[in-house]
mmCIF file of N, CA and C in Angstrom:
data_model
loop_
_atom_site.group_PDB
_atom_site.id
_atom_site.type_symbol
_atom_site.label_atom_id
_atom_site.label_comp_id
_atom_site.label_asym_id
_atom_site.label_seq_id
_atom_site.Cartn_x
_atom_site.Cartn_y
_atom_site.Cartn_z
ATOM 1 N N MET A 1 124.407 101.258 103.007
ATOM 2 C CA MET A 1 124.739 100.034 102.307
ATOM 3 C C MET A 1 125.293 99.039 103.314
ATOM 4 N N SER A 2 124.717 97.878 103.401
ATOM 5 C CA SER A 2 125.227 96.870 104.324
ATOM 6 C C SER A 2 126.050 95.843 103.552
ATOM 7 N N PRO A 3 127.156 95.400 104.119
ATOM 8 C CA PRO A 3 128.015 94.445 103.434
ATOM 9 C C PRO A 3 127.371 93.070 103.389
ATOM 10 N N SER A 4 127.797 92.261 102.433
ATOM 11 C CA SER A 4 127.235 90.930 102.275
ATOM 12 C C SER A 4 127.942 89.911 103.165
ATOM 13 N N VAL A 5 129.125 90.247 103.654
ATOM 14 C CA VAL A 5 129.850 89.345 104.541
ATOM 15 C C VAL A 5 129.769 89.883 105.966
ATOM 16 N N PRO A 6 129.801 89.008 106.959
ATOM 17 C CA PRO A 6 129.754 89.497 108.333
ATOM 18 C C PRO A 6 130.997 90.321 108.647
ATOM 19 N N LEU A 7 130.810 91.352 109.438
ATOM 20 C CA LEU A 7 131.915 92.246 109.778
ATOM 21 C C LEU A 7 132.678 91.723 110.983
ATOM 22 N N PRO A 8 134.001 91.901 111.002
ATOM 23 C CA PRO A 8 134.743 91.568 112.212
ATOM 24 C C PRO A 8 134.266 92.446 113.364
ATOM 25 N N SER A 9 134.377 91.942 114.565
ATOM 26 C CA SER A 9 133.847 92.665 115.717
ATOM 27 C C SER A 9 134.631 93.932 116.035
ATOM 28 N N ASN A 10 135.882 94.035 115.573
ATOM 29 C CA ASN A 10 136.695 95.195 115.922
ATOM 30 C C ASN A 10 136.555 96.348 114.937
ATOM 31 N N THR A 11 135.705 96.249 113.937
ATOM 32 C CA THR A 11 135.525 97.331 112.983
ATOM 33 C C THR A 11 134.083 97.791 113.008
ATOM 34 N N SER A 12 133.873 98.999 112.578
ATOM 35 C CA SER A 12 132.503 99.504 112.529
ATOM 36 C C SER A 12 131.829 98.992 111.267
ATOM 37 N N SER A 13 130.532 99.138 111.208
ATOM 38 C CA SER A 13 129.794 98.664 110.046
ATOM 39 C C SER A 13 129.805 99.679 108.919
ATOM 40 N N ARG A 14 130.463 100.815 109.127
ATOM 41 C CA ARG A 14 130.528 101.842 108.096
ATOM 42 C C ARG A 14 131.662 101.562 107.132
ATOM 43 N N PHE A 15 131.511 102.103 105.948
ATOM 44 C CA PHE A 15 132.522 101.936 104.913
ATOM 45 C C PHE A 15 133.253 103.255 104.683
ATOM 46 N N GLY A 16 133.577 103.954 105.731
ATOM 47 C CA GLY A 16 134.250 105.242 105.620
ATOM 48 C C GLY A 16 135.729 105.094 105.323
ATOM 49 N N PHE A 17 136.405 106.241 105.257
ATOM 50 C CA PHE A 17 137.841 106.264 105.018
ATOM 51 C C PHE A 17 138.460 107.183 106.068
ATOM 52 N N SER A 18 138.462 106.692 107.302
ATOM 53 C CA SER A 18 138.942 107.492 108.428
ATOM 54 C C SER A 18 140.463 107.591 108.417
ATOM 55 N N ARG A 19 140.981 108.384 109.306
ATOM 56 C CA ARG A 19 142.429 108.585 109.423
ATOM 57 C C ARG A 19 143.157 107.272 109.732
ATOM 58 N N ASP A 20 142.507 106.361 110.456
ATOM 59 C CA ASP A 20 143.106 105.069 110.792
ATOM 60 C C ASP A 20 143.359 104.203 109.560
ATOM 61 N N LEU A 21 142.661 104.472 108.468
ATOM 62 C CA LEU A 21 142.774 103.663 107.256
ATOM 63 C C LEU A 21 143.744 104.256 106.234
ATOM 64 N N ARG A 22 144.535 105.243 106.632
ATOM 65 C CA ARG A 22 145.444 105.917 105.704
ATOM 66 C C ARG A 22 146.897 105.706 106.104
ATOM 67 N N LEU A 23 147.769 105.593 105.126
ATOM 68 C CA LEU A 23 149.204 105.672 105.368
ATOM 69 C C LEU A 23 149.526 107.156 105.424
ATOM 70 N N LEU A 24 150.064 107.617 106.539
ATOM 71 C CA LEU A 24 150.181 109.047 106.752
ATOM 72 C C LEU A 24 151.583 109.615 106.620
ATOM 73 N N ASP A 25 152.598 108.841 106.938
ATOM 74 C CA ASP A 25 153.942 109.409 106.920
ATOM 75 C C ASP A 25 154.852 108.686 105.931
ATOM 76 N N GLY A 26 155.948 109.328 105.626
ATOM 77 C CA GLY A 26 156.894 108.785 104.655
ATOM 78 C C GLY A 26 157.485 107.459 105.072
ATOM 79 N N LYS A 27 157.656 107.250 106.362
ATOM 80 C CA LYS A 27 158.211 105.986 106.859
ATOM 81 C C LYS A 27 157.296 104.814 106.520
ATOM 82 N N ALA A 28 155.997 105.006 106.692
ATOM 83 C CA ALA A 28 155.032 103.945 106.381
ATOM 84 C C ALA A 28 155.034 103.637 104.880
ATOM 85 N N PHE A 29 155.088 104.692 104.049
ATOM 86 C CA PHE A 29 155.159 104.494 102.605
ATOM 87 C C PHE A 29 156.435 103.756 102.232
ATOM 88 N N GLN A 30 157.570 104.184 102.803
ATOM 89 C CA GLN A 30 158.858 103.596 102.455
ATOM 90 C C GLN A 30 158.924 102.125 102.840
ATOM 91 N N THR A 31 158.313 101.758 103.958
ATOM 92 C CA THR A 31 158.266 100.357 104.366
ATOM 93 C C THR A 31 157.542 99.511 103.327
ATOM 94 N N VAL A 32 156.447 100.011 102.812
ATOM 95 C CA VAL A 32 155.706 99.268 101.782
ATOM 96 C C VAL A 32 156.532 99.182 100.495
ATOM 97 N N PHE A 33 157.176 100.290 100.107
ATOM 98 C CA PHE A 33 158.004 100.276 98.900
ATOM 99 C C PHE A 33 159.148 99.269 99.021
ATOM 100 N N ASP A 34 159.803 99.244 100.176
ATOM 101 C CA ASP A 34 160.983 98.393 100.358
ATOM 102 C C ASP A 34 160.650 96.936 100.620
ATOM 103 N N GLN A 35 159.540 96.669 101.295
ATOM 104 C CA GLN A 35 159.238 95.308 101.736
ATOM 105 C C GLN A 35 157.876 94.830 101.244
ATOM 106 N N ALA A 36 157.541 95.127 100.019
ATOM 107 C CA ALA A 36 156.237 94.725 99.479
ATOM 108 C C ALA A 36 156.178 93.208 99.321
ATOM 109 N N ASP A 37 155.119 92.612 99.840
ATOM 110 C CA ASP A 37 154.903 91.176 99.677
ATOM 111 C C ASP A 37 154.278 90.867 98.316
ATOM 112 N N TRP A 38 153.474 91.799 97.816
ATOM 113 C CA TRP A 38 152.813 91.599 96.529
ATOM 114 C C TRP A 38 152.943 92.861 95.692
ATOM 115 N N ARG A 39 153.210 92.685 94.395
ATOM 116 C CA ARG A 39 153.252 93.777 93.417
ATOM 117 C C ARG A 39 152.320 93.374 92.275
ATOM 118 N N ILE A 40 151.316 94.182 92.063
ATOM 119 C CA ILE A 40 150.336 93.881 91.034
ATOM 120 C C ILE A 40 150.229 95.099 90.135
ATOM 121 N N GLY A 41 150.506 94.916 88.870
ATOM 122 C CA GLY A 41 150.495 96.051 87.967
ATOM 123 C C GLY A 41 149.576 95.828 86.787
ATOM 124 N N GLN A 42 149.116 96.933 86.261
ATOM 125 C CA GLN A 42 148.348 96.953 85.027
ATOM 126 C C GLN A 42 148.841 98.136 84.213
ATOM 127 N N GLN A 43 148.155 98.416 83.166
ATOM 128 C CA GLN A 43 148.557 99.468 82.245
ATOM 129 C C GLN A 43 148.777 100.811 82.949
ATOM 130 N N CYS A 44 147.869 101.219 83.787
ATOM 131 C CA CYS A 44 147.921 102.547 84.405
ATOM 132 C C CYS A 44 148.373 102.545 85.855
ATOM 133 N N PHE A 45 148.160 101.460 86.570
ATOM 134 C CA PHE A 45 148.347 101.452 88.011
ATOM 135 C C PHE A 45 149.316 100.358 88.446
ATOM 136 N N LEU A 46 149.988 100.614 89.560
ATOM 137 C CA LEU A 46 150.815 99.616 90.234
ATOM 138 C C LEU A 46 150.370 99.597 91.688
ATOM 139 N N LEU A 47 150.074 98.413 92.189
ATOM 140 C CA LEU A 47 149.612 98.247 93.554
ATOM 141 C C LEU A 47 150.683 97.472 94.313
ATOM 142 N N LEU A 48 151.162 98.034 95.417
ATOM 143 C CA LEU A 48 152.125 97.379 96.293
ATOM 144 C C LEU A 48 151.430 97.098 97.609
ATOM 145 N N ALA A 49 151.603 95.893 98.131
ATOM 146 C CA ALA A 49 150.932 95.536 99.382
ATOM 147 C C ALA A 49 151.901 94.792 100.292
ATOM 148 N N ARG A 50 151.730 95.008 101.571
ATOM 149 C CA ARG A 50 152.588 94.396 102.577
ATOM 150 C C ARG A 50 151.710 93.922 103.730
ATOM 151 N N GLU A 51 151.952 92.705 104.176
ATOM 152 C CA GLU A 51 151.233 92.138 105.324
ATOM 153 C C GLU A 51 151.747 92.796 106.604
ATOM 154 N N THR A 52 150.826 93.189 107.477
ATOM 155 C CA THR A 52 151.189 93.798 108.758
ATOM 156 C C THR A 52 150.408 93.131 109.879
ATOM 157 N N ASP A 53 150.736 93.512 111.092
ATOM 158 C CA ASP A 53 149.994 92.989 112.239
ATOM 159 C C ASP A 53 148.928 93.972 112.722
ATOM 160 N N GLN A 54 148.670 95.003 111.945
ATOM 161 C CA GLN A 54 147.645 95.992 112.270
ATOM 162 C C GLN A 54 146.251 95.363 112.107
ATOM 163 N N PRO A 55 145.284 95.750 112.926
ATOM 164 C CA PRO A 55 143.935 95.186 112.790
ATOM 165 C C PRO A 55 143.156 95.748 111.595
ATOM 166 N N LEU A 56 143.576 96.919 111.078
ATOM 167 C CA LEU A 56 142.871 97.539 109.957
ATOM 168 C C LEU A 56 143.784 97.646 108.743
ATOM 169 N N PRO A 57 143.220 97.618 107.548
ATOM 170 C CA PRO A 57 144.038 97.874 106.362
ATOM 171 C C PRO A 57 144.316 99.368 106.245
ATOM 172 N N ARG A 58 145.422 99.720 105.588
ATOM 173 C CA ARG A 58 145.734 101.134 105.377
ATOM 174 C C ARG A 58 146.081 101.339 103.906
ATOM 175 N N LEU A 59 145.712 102.496 103.391
ATOM 176 C CA LEU A 59 145.903 102.818 101.976
ATOM 177 C C LEU A 59 146.708 104.094 101.830
ATOM 178 N N GLY A 60 147.641 104.068 100.887
ATOM 179 C CA GLY A 60 148.395 105.253 100.516
ATOM 180 C C GLY A 60 148.304 105.444 99.012
ATOM 181 N N LEU A 61 148.242 106.688 98.574
ATOM 182 C CA LEU A 61 148.113 106.995 97.149
ATOM 183 C C LEU A 61 149.279 107.837 96.682
ATOM 184 N N VAL A 62 149.819 107.491 95.516
ATOM 185 C CA VAL A 62 150.871 108.281 94.890
ATOM 186 C C VAL A 62 150.391 108.583 93.477
ATOM 187 N N ILE A 63 149.797 109.757 93.311
ATOM 188 C CA ILE A 63 149.248 110.185 92.029
ATOM 189 C C ILE A 63 150.024 111.428 91.604
ATOM 190 N N ALA A 64 150.966 111.246 90.715
ATOM 191 C CA ALA A 64 151.876 112.327 90.339
ATOM 192 C C ALA A 64 151.218 113.316 89.381
ATOM 193 N N LYS A 65 151.550 114.565 89.588
ATOM 194 C CA LYS A 65 151.072 115.628 88.707
ATOM 195 C C LYS A 65 151.617 115.421 87.293
ATOM 196 N N ARG A 66 152.761 114.805 87.206
ATOM 197 C CA ARG A 66 153.375 114.518 85.909
ATOM 198 C C ARG A 66 152.518 113.543 85.082
ATOM 199 N N ARG A 67 151.851 112.623 85.759
ATOM 200 C CA ARG A 67 151.016 111.623 85.074
ATOM 201 C C ARG A 67 149.634 112.162 84.725
ATOM 202 N N ILE A 68 149.050 112.931 85.644
ATOM 203 C CA ILE A 68 147.715 113.505 85.435
ATOM 204 C C ILE A 68 147.825 114.989 85.726
ATOM 205 N N ARG A 69 147.767 115.787 84.688
ATOM 206 C CA ARG A 69 148.033 117.215 84.814
ATOM 207 C C ARG A 69 146.962 117.982 85.587
ATOM 208 N N ARG A 70 145.718 117.711 85.311
ATOM 209 C CA ARG A 70 144.642 118.499 85.914
ATOM 210 C C ARG A 70 144.289 117.998 87.306
ATOM 211 N N ALA A 71 144.171 118.924 88.240
ATOM 212 C CA ALA A 71 143.842 118.576 89.625
ATOM 213 C C ALA A 71 142.485 117.886 89.725
ATOM 214 N N VAL A 72 141.561 118.284 88.880
ATOM 215 C CA VAL A 72 140.229 117.662 88.878
ATOM 216 C C VAL A 72 140.335 116.175 88.535
ATOM 217 N N ASP A 73 141.164 115.857 87.569
ATOM 218 C CA ASP A 73 141.340 114.457 87.177
ATOM 219 C C ASP A 73 142.077 113.661 88.248
ATOM 220 N N ARG A 74 143.089 114.274 88.880
ATOM 221 C CA ARG A 74 143.794 113.583 89.965
ATOM 222 C C ARG A 74 142.831 113.284 91.114
ATOM 223 N N GLY A 75 141.975 114.231 91.429
ATOM 224 C CA GLY A 75 140.991 114.024 92.481
ATOM 225 C C GLY A 75 140.013 112.913 92.147
ATOM 226 N N ALA A 76 139.613 112.838 90.885
ATOM 227 C CA ALA A 76 138.685 111.780 90.457
ATOM 228 C C ALA A 76 139.335 110.406 90.578
ATOM 229 N N VAL A 77 140.603 110.313 90.203
ATOM 230 C CA VAL A 77 141.321 109.037 90.315
ATOM 231 C C VAL A 77 141.420 108.628 91.784
ATOM 232 N N LYS A 78 141.771 109.559 92.638
ATOM 233 C CA LYS A 78 141.891 109.255 94.071
ATOM 234 C C LYS A 78 140.557 108.793 94.649
ATOM 235 N N ARG A 79 139.476 109.455 94.268
ATOM 236 C CA ARG A 79 138.149 109.048 94.761
ATOM 237 C C ARG A 79 137.815 107.627 94.338
ATOM 238 N N ARG A 80 138.102 107.295 93.096
ATOM 239 C CA ARG A 80 137.785 105.943 92.606
ATOM 240 C C ARG A 80 138.636 104.881 93.294
ATOM 241 N N ILE A 81 139.912 105.187 93.556
ATOM 242 C CA ILE A 81 140.773 104.236 94.267
ATOM 243 C C ILE A 81 140.259 104.040 95.688
ATOM 244 N N ARG A 82 139.943 105.131 96.372
ATOM 245 C CA ARG A 82 139.424 105.029 97.740
ATOM 246 C C ARG A 82 138.106 104.262 97.773
ATOM 247 N N GLU A 83 137.280 104.454 96.765
ATOM 248 C CA GLU A 83 136.007 103.732 96.698
ATOM 249 C C GLU A 83 136.230 102.224 96.617
ATOM 250 N N GLN A 84 137.143 101.784 95.753
ATOM 251 C CA GLN A 84 137.433 100.363 95.633
ATOM 252 C C GLN A 84 138.011 99.812 96.938
ATOM 253 N N PHE A 85 138.858 100.598 97.578
ATOM 254 C CA PHE A 85 139.438 100.194 98.864
ATOM 255 C C PHE A 85 138.344 100.069 99.924
ATOM 256 N N ARG A 86 137.462 101.065 100.020
ATOM 257 C CA ARG A 86 136.407 101.043 101.039
ATOM 258 C C ARG A 86 135.483 99.842 100.865
ATOM 259 N N LEU A 87 135.159 99.512 99.623
ATOM 260 C CA LEU A 87 134.251 98.394 99.385
ATOM 261 C C LEU A 87 134.855 97.057 99.788
ATOM 262 N N ARG A 88 136.184 96.969 99.825
ATOM 263 C CA ARG A 88 136.862 95.711 100.146
ATOM 264 C C ARG A 88 137.638 95.770 101.463
ATOM 265 N N GLN A 89 137.474 96.816 102.245
ATOM 266 C CA GLN A 89 138.319 97.002 103.418
ATOM 267 C C GLN A 89 138.227 95.870 104.430
ATOM 268 N N HIS A 90 137.105 95.202 104.515
ATOM 269 C CA HIS A 90 136.963 94.117 105.481
ATOM 270 C C HIS A 90 137.678 92.855 105.012
ATOM 271 N N GLU A 91 137.934 92.735 103.722
ATOM 272 C CA GLU A 91 138.709 91.608 103.199
ATOM 273 C C GLU A 91 140.201 91.903 103.205
ATOM 274 N N LEU A 92 140.574 93.171 103.294
ATOM 275 C CA LEU A 92 141.968 93.591 103.211
ATOM 276 C C LEU A 92 142.602 93.783 104.591
ATOM 277 N N THR A 93 141.994 93.276 105.625
ATOM 278 C CA THR A 93 142.481 93.458 106.984
ATOM 279 C C THR A 93 143.936 93.013 107.101
ATOM 280 N N GLY A 94 144.735 93.850 107.742
ATOM 281 C CA GLY A 94 146.133 93.500 107.984
ATOM 282 C C GLY A 94 147.067 93.805 106.825
ATOM 283 N N LEU A 95 146.650 94.654 105.893
ATOM 284 C CA LEU A 95 147.505 95.013 104.757
ATOM 285 C C LEU A 95 147.771 96.510 104.739
ATOM 286 N N ASP A 96 148.992 96.861 104.375
ATOM 287 C CA ASP A 96 149.317 98.232 104.000
ATOM 288 C C ASP A 96 149.435 98.239 102.489
ATOM 289 N N ILE A 97 148.709 99.127 101.825
ATOM 290 C CA ILE A 97 148.631 99.147 100.365
ATOM 291 C C ILE A 97 149.004 100.528 99.862
ATOM 292 N N VAL A 98 149.829 100.561 98.823
ATOM 293 C CA VAL A 98 150.148 101.807 98.131
ATOM 294 C C VAL A 98 149.762 101.617 96.670
ATOM 295 N N VAL A 99 149.005 102.560 96.123
ATOM 296 C CA VAL A 99 148.627 102.545 94.705
ATOM 297 C C VAL A 99 149.349 103.703 94.030
ATOM 298 N N LEU A 100 150.100 103.381 92.971
ATOM 299 C CA LEU A 100 150.860 104.374 92.215
ATOM 300 C C LEU A 100 150.311 104.473 90.808
ATOM 301 N N MET A 101 150.399 105.657 90.240
ATOM 302 C CA MET A 101 150.088 105.839 88.821
ATOM 303 C C MET A 101 151.315 105.421 88.036
ATOM 304 N N ARG A 102 151.129 104.510 87.112
ATOM 305 C CA ARG A 102 152.226 104.004 86.310
ATOM 306 C C ARG A 102 152.320 104.743 84.977
ATOM 307 N N GLY A 103 151.204 105.074 84.412
ATOM 308 C CA GLY A 103 151.169 105.747 83.124
ATOM 309 C C GLY A 103 149.936 106.608 83.010
ATOM 310 N N PRO A 104 149.771 107.251 81.871
ATOM 311 C CA PRO A 104 148.584 108.096 81.689
ATOM 312 C C PRO A 104 147.309 107.259 81.618
ATOM 313 N N LEU A 105 146.208 107.876 81.996
ATOM 314 C CA LEU A 105 144.922 107.188 81.965
ATOM 315 C C LEU A 105 144.428 107.035 80.536
ATOM 316 N N PRO A 106 143.697 105.957 80.251
ATOM 317 C CA PRO A 106 143.031 105.851 78.957
ATOM 318 C C PRO A 106 142.000 106.970 78.797
ATOM 319 N N ALA A 107 141.580 107.213 77.595
ATOM 320 C CA ALA A 107 140.695 108.344 77.291
ATOM 321 C C ALA A 107 139.375 108.287 78.050
ATOM 322 N N GLY A 108 138.683 107.150 78.022
ATOM 323 C CA GLY A 108 137.371 107.051 78.668
ATOM 324 C C GLY A 108 137.477 106.632 80.119
ATOM 325 N N LYS A 109 136.743 107.294 80.999
ATOM 326 C CA LYS A 109 136.788 106.957 82.423
ATOM 327 C C LYS A 109 136.248 105.559 82.691
ATOM 328 N N GLU A 110 135.332 105.123 81.858
ATOM 329 C CA GLU A 110 134.773 103.793 82.081
ATOM 330 C C GLU A 110 135.796 102.694 81.791
ATOM 331 N N ASN A 111 136.910 103.023 81.135
ATOM 332 C CA ASN A 111 137.949 102.038 80.856
ATOM 333 C C ASN A 111 138.813 101.747 82.074
ATOM 334 N N TRP A 112 139.081 102.747 82.905
ATOM 335 C CA TRP A 112 140.023 102.512 83.991
ATOM 336 C C TRP A 112 139.376 102.219 85.333
ATOM 337 N N THR A 113 138.119 102.491 85.512
ATOM 338 C CA THR A 113 137.470 102.145 86.770
ATOM 339 C C THR A 113 137.427 100.624 86.972
ATOM 340 N N PRO A 114 137.094 99.830 85.956
ATOM 341 C CA PRO A 114 137.159 98.372 86.139
ATOM 342 C C PRO A 114 138.587 97.867 86.363
ATOM 343 N N GLN A 115 139.586 98.592 85.840
ATOM 344 C CA GLN A 115 140.973 98.199 86.092
ATOM 345 C C GLN A 115 141.287 98.252 87.580
ATOM 346 N N LEU A 116 140.787 99.261 88.247
ATOM 347 C CA LEU A 116 141.002 99.371 89.690
ATOM 348 C C LEU A 116 140.354 98.208 90.436
ATOM 349 N N ALA A 117 139.150 97.851 90.041
ATOM 350 C CA ALA A 117 138.460 96.725 90.678
ATOM 351 C C ALA A 117 139.248 95.436 90.462
ATOM 352 N N ARG A 118 139.754 95.231 89.254
ATOM 353 C CA ARG A 118 140.538 94.027 88.966
ATOM 354 C C ARG A 118 141.848 94.001 89.765
ATOM 355 N N LEU A 119 142.464 95.162 89.974
ATOM 356 C CA LEU A 119 143.693 95.216 90.778
ATOM 357 C C LEU A 119 143.448 94.690 92.190
ATOM 358 N N PHE A 120 142.400 95.183 92.820
ATOM 359 C CA PHE A 120 142.105 94.734 94.177
ATOM 360 C C PHE A 120 141.667 93.272 94.197
ATOM 361 N N ASP A 121 140.947 92.830 93.171
ATOM 362 C CA ASP A 121 140.570 91.413 93.085
ATOM 363 C C ASP A 121 141.802 90.527 92.947
ATOM 364 N N LYS A 122 142.770 90.955 92.143
ATOM 365 C CA LYS A 122 144.012 90.190 91.982
ATOM 366 C C LYS A 122 144.785 90.120 93.292
ATOM 367 N N LEU A 123 144.814 91.228 94.006
ATOM 368 C CA LEU A 123 145.504 91.240 95.303
ATOM 369 C C LEU A 123 144.865 90.241 96.257
ATOM 370 N N LEU A 124 143.552 90.256 96.347
ATOM 371 C CA LEU A 124 142.862 89.317 97.234
ATOM 372 C C LEU A 124 143.098 87.878 96.812
ATOM 373 N N ALA A 125 143.119 87.610 95.506
ATOM 374 C CA ALA A 125 143.372 86.253 95.021
ATOM 375 C C ALA A 125 144.793 85.809 95.363
ATOM 376 N N LYS A 126 145.768 86.681 95.173
ATOM 377 C CA LYS A 126 147.155 86.337 95.501
ATOM 378 C C LYS A 126 147.334 86.120 97.001
ATOM 379 N N ARG A 127 146.648 86.924 97.784
ATOM 380 C CA ARG A 127 146.741 86.784 99.238
ATOM 381 C C ARG A 127 146.168 85.452 99.688
ATOM 382 N N ARG A 128 145.058 85.039 99.107
ATOM 383 C CA ARG A 128 144.467 83.730 99.449
ATOM 384 C C ARG A 128 145.355 82.586 99.008
ATOM 385 N N GLN A 129 146.058 82.792 97.897
ATOM 386 C CA GLN A 129 146.917 81.761 97.332
ATOM 387 C C GLN A 129 148.115 81.479 98.238
ATOM 388 N N ASP A 130 148.649 82.517 98.874
ATOM 389 C CA ASP A 130 149.852 82.354 99.718
ATOM 390 C C ASP A 130 149.548 81.793 101.077
#
């Protein structure tokens, strides 16, 4: 799949989710929690984002077992969040993002997948606005 926008020269043309694109340690997560520039919430999800001087965007996920009991469902949620992030990673350059589960998922999977897309769209709109 080739992107519709030209890619920055410092990134590859792939839409993978390499180790460089992940928030890996507690310090990085805590920085986003404490110093979030944008907070965007919906019924099920809360997205926290912080502007950084890093050349790549980074994503962290907080999907509690308390919110989604079955491991299969938690894995599905994580895959869908990563998918939305990967599709927009070239627009999210220089952001550290943490996505948290705020509440239980709606019954149908088709209900919450568009919510994730709208979350990232709102983040991009707010970022352009500032």
